[in-house]
Structure formats: structure tokens, C-alpha cells
C-alpha atoms as an extended CHARMM CRD file, in Angstrom:
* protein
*
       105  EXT
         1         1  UNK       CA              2.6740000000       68.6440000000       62.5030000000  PROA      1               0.0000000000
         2         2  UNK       CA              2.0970000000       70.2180000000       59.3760000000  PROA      2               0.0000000000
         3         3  UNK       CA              4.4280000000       70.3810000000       55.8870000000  PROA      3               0.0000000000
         4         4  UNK       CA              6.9740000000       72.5110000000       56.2130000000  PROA      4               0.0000000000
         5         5  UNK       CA              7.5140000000       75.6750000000       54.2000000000  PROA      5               0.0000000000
         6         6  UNK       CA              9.9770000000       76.1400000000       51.5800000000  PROA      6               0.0000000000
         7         7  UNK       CA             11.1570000000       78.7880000000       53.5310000000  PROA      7               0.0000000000
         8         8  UNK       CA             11.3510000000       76.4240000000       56.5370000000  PROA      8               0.0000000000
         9         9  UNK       CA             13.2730000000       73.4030000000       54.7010000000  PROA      9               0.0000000000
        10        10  UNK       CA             15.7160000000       75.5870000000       53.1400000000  PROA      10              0.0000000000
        11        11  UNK       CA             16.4620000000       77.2100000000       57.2560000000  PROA      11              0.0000000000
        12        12  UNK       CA             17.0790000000       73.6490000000       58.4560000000  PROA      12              0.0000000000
        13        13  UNK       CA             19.1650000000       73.0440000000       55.5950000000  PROA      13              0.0000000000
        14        14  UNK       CA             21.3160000000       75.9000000000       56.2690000000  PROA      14              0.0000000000
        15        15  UNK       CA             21.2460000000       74.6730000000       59.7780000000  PROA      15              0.0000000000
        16        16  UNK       CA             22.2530000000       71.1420000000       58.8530000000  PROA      16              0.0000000000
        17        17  UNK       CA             24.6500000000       72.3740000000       57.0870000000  PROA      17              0.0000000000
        18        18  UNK       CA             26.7050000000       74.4850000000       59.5770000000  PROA      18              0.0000000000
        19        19  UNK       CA             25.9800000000       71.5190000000       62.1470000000  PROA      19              0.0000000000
        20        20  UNK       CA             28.4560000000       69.7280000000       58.9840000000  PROA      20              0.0000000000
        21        21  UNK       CA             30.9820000000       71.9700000000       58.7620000000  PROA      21              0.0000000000
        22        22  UNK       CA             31.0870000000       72.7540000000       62.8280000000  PROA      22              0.0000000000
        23        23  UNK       CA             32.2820000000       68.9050000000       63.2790000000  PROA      23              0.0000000000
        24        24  UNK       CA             33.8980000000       68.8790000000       60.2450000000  PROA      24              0.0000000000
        25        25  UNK       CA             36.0960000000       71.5970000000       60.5600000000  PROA      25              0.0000000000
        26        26  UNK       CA             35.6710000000       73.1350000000       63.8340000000  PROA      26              0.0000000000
        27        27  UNK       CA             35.6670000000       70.9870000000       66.3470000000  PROA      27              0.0000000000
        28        28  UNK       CA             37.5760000000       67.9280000000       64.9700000000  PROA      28              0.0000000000
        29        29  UNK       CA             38.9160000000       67.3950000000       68.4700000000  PROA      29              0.0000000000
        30        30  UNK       CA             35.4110000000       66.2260000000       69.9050000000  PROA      30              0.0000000000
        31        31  UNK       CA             35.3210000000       62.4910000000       69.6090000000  PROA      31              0.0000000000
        32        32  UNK       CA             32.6080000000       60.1430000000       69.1780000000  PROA      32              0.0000000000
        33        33  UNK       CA             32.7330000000       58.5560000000       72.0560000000  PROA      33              0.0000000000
        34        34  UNK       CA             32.5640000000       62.1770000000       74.0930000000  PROA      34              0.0000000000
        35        35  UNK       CA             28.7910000000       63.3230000000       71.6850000000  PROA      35              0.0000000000
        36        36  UNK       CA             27.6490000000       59.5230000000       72.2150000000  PROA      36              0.0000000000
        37        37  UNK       CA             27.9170000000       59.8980000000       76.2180000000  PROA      37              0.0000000000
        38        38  UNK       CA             26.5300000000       63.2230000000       76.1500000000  PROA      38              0.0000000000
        39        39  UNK       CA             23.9180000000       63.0650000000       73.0690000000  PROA      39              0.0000000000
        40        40  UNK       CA             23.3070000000       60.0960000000       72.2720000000  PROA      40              0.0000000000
        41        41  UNK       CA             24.3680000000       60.3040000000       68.4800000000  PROA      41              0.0000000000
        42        42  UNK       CA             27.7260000000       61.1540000000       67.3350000000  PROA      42              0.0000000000
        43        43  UNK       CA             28.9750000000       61.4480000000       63.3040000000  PROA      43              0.0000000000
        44        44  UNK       CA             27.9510000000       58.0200000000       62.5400000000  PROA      44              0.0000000000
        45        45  UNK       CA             24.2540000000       58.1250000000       63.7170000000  PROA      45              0.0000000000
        46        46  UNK       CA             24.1850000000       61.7960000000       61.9290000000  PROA      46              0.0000000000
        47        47  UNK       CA             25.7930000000       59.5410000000       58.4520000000  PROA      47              0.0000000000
        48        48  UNK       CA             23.2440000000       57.0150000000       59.3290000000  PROA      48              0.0000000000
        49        49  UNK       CA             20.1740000000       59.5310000000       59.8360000000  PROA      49              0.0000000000
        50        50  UNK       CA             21.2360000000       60.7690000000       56.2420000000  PROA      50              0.0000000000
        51        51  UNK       CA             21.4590000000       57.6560000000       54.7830000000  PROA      51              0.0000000000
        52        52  UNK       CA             18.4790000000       56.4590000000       55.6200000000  PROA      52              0.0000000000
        53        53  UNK       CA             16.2480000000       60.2300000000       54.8880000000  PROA      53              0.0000000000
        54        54  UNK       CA             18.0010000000       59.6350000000       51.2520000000  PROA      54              0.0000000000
        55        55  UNK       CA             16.5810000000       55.9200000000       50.5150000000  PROA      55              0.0000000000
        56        56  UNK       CA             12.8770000000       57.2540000000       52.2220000000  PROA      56              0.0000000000
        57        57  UNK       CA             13.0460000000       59.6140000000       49.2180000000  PROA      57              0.0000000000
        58        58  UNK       CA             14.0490000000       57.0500000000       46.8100000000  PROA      58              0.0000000000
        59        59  UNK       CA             17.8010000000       57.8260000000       46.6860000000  PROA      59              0.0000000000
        60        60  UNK       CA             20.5060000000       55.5270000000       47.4480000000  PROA      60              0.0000000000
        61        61  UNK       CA             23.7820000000       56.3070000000       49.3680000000  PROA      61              0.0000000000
        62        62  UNK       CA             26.3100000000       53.8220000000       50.7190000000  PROA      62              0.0000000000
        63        63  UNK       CA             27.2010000000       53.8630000000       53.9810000000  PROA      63              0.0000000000
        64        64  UNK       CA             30.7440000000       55.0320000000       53.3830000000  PROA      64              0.0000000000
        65        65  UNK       CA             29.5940000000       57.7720000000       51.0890000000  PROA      65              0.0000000000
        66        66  UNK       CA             27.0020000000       58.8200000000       54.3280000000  PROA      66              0.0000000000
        67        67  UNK       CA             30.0110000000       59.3020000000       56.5980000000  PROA      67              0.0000000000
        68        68  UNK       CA             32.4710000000       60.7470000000       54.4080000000  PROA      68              0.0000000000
        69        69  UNK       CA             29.8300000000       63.6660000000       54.6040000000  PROA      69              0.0000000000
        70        70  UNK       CA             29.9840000000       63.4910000000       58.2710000000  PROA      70              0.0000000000
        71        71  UNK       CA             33.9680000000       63.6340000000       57.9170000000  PROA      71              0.0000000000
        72        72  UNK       CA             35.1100000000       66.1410000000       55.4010000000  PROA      72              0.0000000000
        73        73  UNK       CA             37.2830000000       63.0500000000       54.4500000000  PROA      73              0.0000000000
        74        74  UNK       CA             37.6020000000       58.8310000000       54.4050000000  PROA      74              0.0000000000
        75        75  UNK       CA             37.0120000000       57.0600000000       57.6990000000  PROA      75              0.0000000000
        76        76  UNK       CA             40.5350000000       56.1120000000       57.6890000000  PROA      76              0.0000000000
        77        77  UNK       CA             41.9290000000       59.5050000000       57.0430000000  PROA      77              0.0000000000
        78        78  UNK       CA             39.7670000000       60.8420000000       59.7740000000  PROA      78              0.0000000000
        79        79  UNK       CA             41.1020000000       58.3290000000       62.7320000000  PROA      79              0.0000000000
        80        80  UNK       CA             44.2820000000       58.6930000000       61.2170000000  PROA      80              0.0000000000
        81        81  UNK       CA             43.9950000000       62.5700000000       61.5870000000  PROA      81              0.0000000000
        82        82  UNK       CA             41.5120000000       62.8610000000       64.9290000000  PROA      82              0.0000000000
        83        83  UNK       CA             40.9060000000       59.6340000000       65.9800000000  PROA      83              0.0000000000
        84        84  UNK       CA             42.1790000000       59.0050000000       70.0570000000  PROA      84              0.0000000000
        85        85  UNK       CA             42.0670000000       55.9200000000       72.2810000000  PROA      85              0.0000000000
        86        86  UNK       CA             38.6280000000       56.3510000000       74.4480000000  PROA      86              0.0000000000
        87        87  UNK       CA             39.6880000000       56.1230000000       78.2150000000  PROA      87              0.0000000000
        88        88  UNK       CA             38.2970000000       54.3790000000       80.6380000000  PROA      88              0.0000000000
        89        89  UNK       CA             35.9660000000       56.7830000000       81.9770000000  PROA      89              0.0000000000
        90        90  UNK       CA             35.1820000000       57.3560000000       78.4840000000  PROA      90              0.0000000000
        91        91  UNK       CA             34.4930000000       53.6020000000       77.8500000000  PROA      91              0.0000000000
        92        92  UNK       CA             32.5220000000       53.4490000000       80.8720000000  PROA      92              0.0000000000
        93        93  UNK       CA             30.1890000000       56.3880000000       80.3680000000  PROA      93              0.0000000000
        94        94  UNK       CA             29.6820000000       54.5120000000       77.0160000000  PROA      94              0.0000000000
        95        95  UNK       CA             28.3200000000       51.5770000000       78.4910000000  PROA      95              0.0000000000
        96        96  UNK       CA             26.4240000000       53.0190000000       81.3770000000  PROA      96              0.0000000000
        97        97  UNK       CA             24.6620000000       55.3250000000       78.4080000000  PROA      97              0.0000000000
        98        98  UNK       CA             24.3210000000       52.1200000000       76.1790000000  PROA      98              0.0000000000
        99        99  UNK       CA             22.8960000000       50.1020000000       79.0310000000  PROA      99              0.0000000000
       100       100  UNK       CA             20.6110000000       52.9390000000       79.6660000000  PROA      100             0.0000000000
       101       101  UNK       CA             19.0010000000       53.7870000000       76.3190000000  PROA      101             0.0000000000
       102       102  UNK       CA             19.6800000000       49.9000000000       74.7050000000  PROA      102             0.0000000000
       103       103  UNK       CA             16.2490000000       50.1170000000       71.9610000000  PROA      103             0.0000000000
       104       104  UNK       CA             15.2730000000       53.3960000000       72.8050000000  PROA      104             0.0000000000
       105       105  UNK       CA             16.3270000000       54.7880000000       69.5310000000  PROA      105             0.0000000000
């Protein structure tokens, strides 16, 4: 794979970007739980991701500063606001998906 363009970096910026803002702002009601079963990441993998692209590139951001990018807002503020009991079925996908994919990562 070759070095992206300028042109290319600033694209998946603007991409990354709008990923932000869509759970952010538009689709607060999606859990975690629901992108884990489905993707395989949810906010806090996408906080992690960040985190960890930052210190590669000699920059260092905490943890909590990661998510609060991922949450418009504090980690408290955000269950407080969105946050929901996982069901069941949710907890169960979780583990079946966990189970599954345990190192894969």
C-alpha cells in the first residue's frame, strides 16, 4: 500500500469526522452493546483506535480525553443521557460475538 495523498488524508478525515458527529449527535440511541454485536467495535474501540494512532505519532491522549471525542460529552454524562440496560439477548449476542472473535483483534 502506498502513502497516501494529501488529498486522500484530508477525505478520510472528513470521513472520520462525520463518522464523529453521526454517533455523536445522530444516532445517540445506538448503544454499544448493539455496534459491538454487529461490528465488532463500538465508541470505545473507535476512542481507543485514536488513542493509540496519537501516541504512534508521538502525541499523548488519556483515555478519558479519547472517549470524550467519541461522546460529544463525559462518560458519565453520556450513560446518564443514552446509556440503557443491555437485555438479555443483547448480553448474549455479546458473548457469543466475544467467544467468537476472543484475540482476533
Amino acid at each position: 500500500m502506498t502513502d497516501p495523498t494529501q488529498q486522500e488524508i484530508e477525505i478520510q478525515a472528513a470521513a472520520f469526522r462525520r463518522l464523529q458527529k453521526h454517533l455523536m449527535e445522530d444516532r445517540t440511541d445506538v448503544q454499544n452493546i448493539d455496534m459491538m454485536n454487529l461490528t465488532g467495535f463500538c465508541r470505545n474501540c473507535l476512542a481507543r483506535w485514536y488513542q493509540e494512532a496519537a501516541a504512534e505519532r508521538g502525541k499523548e491522549i488519556g483515555k478519558i480525553e479519547a472517549r470524550e471525542l467519541f461522546y460529544g460529552m463525559t462518560m458519565d454524562a453520556w450513560k446518564a443521557d443514552y446509556q440503557t440496560d443491555a437485555t438479555d439477548a443483547q448480553q448474549k449476542a455479546f458473548k457469543v460475538a466475544f467467544d467468537e472473535n476472543v484475540g482476533k483483534e
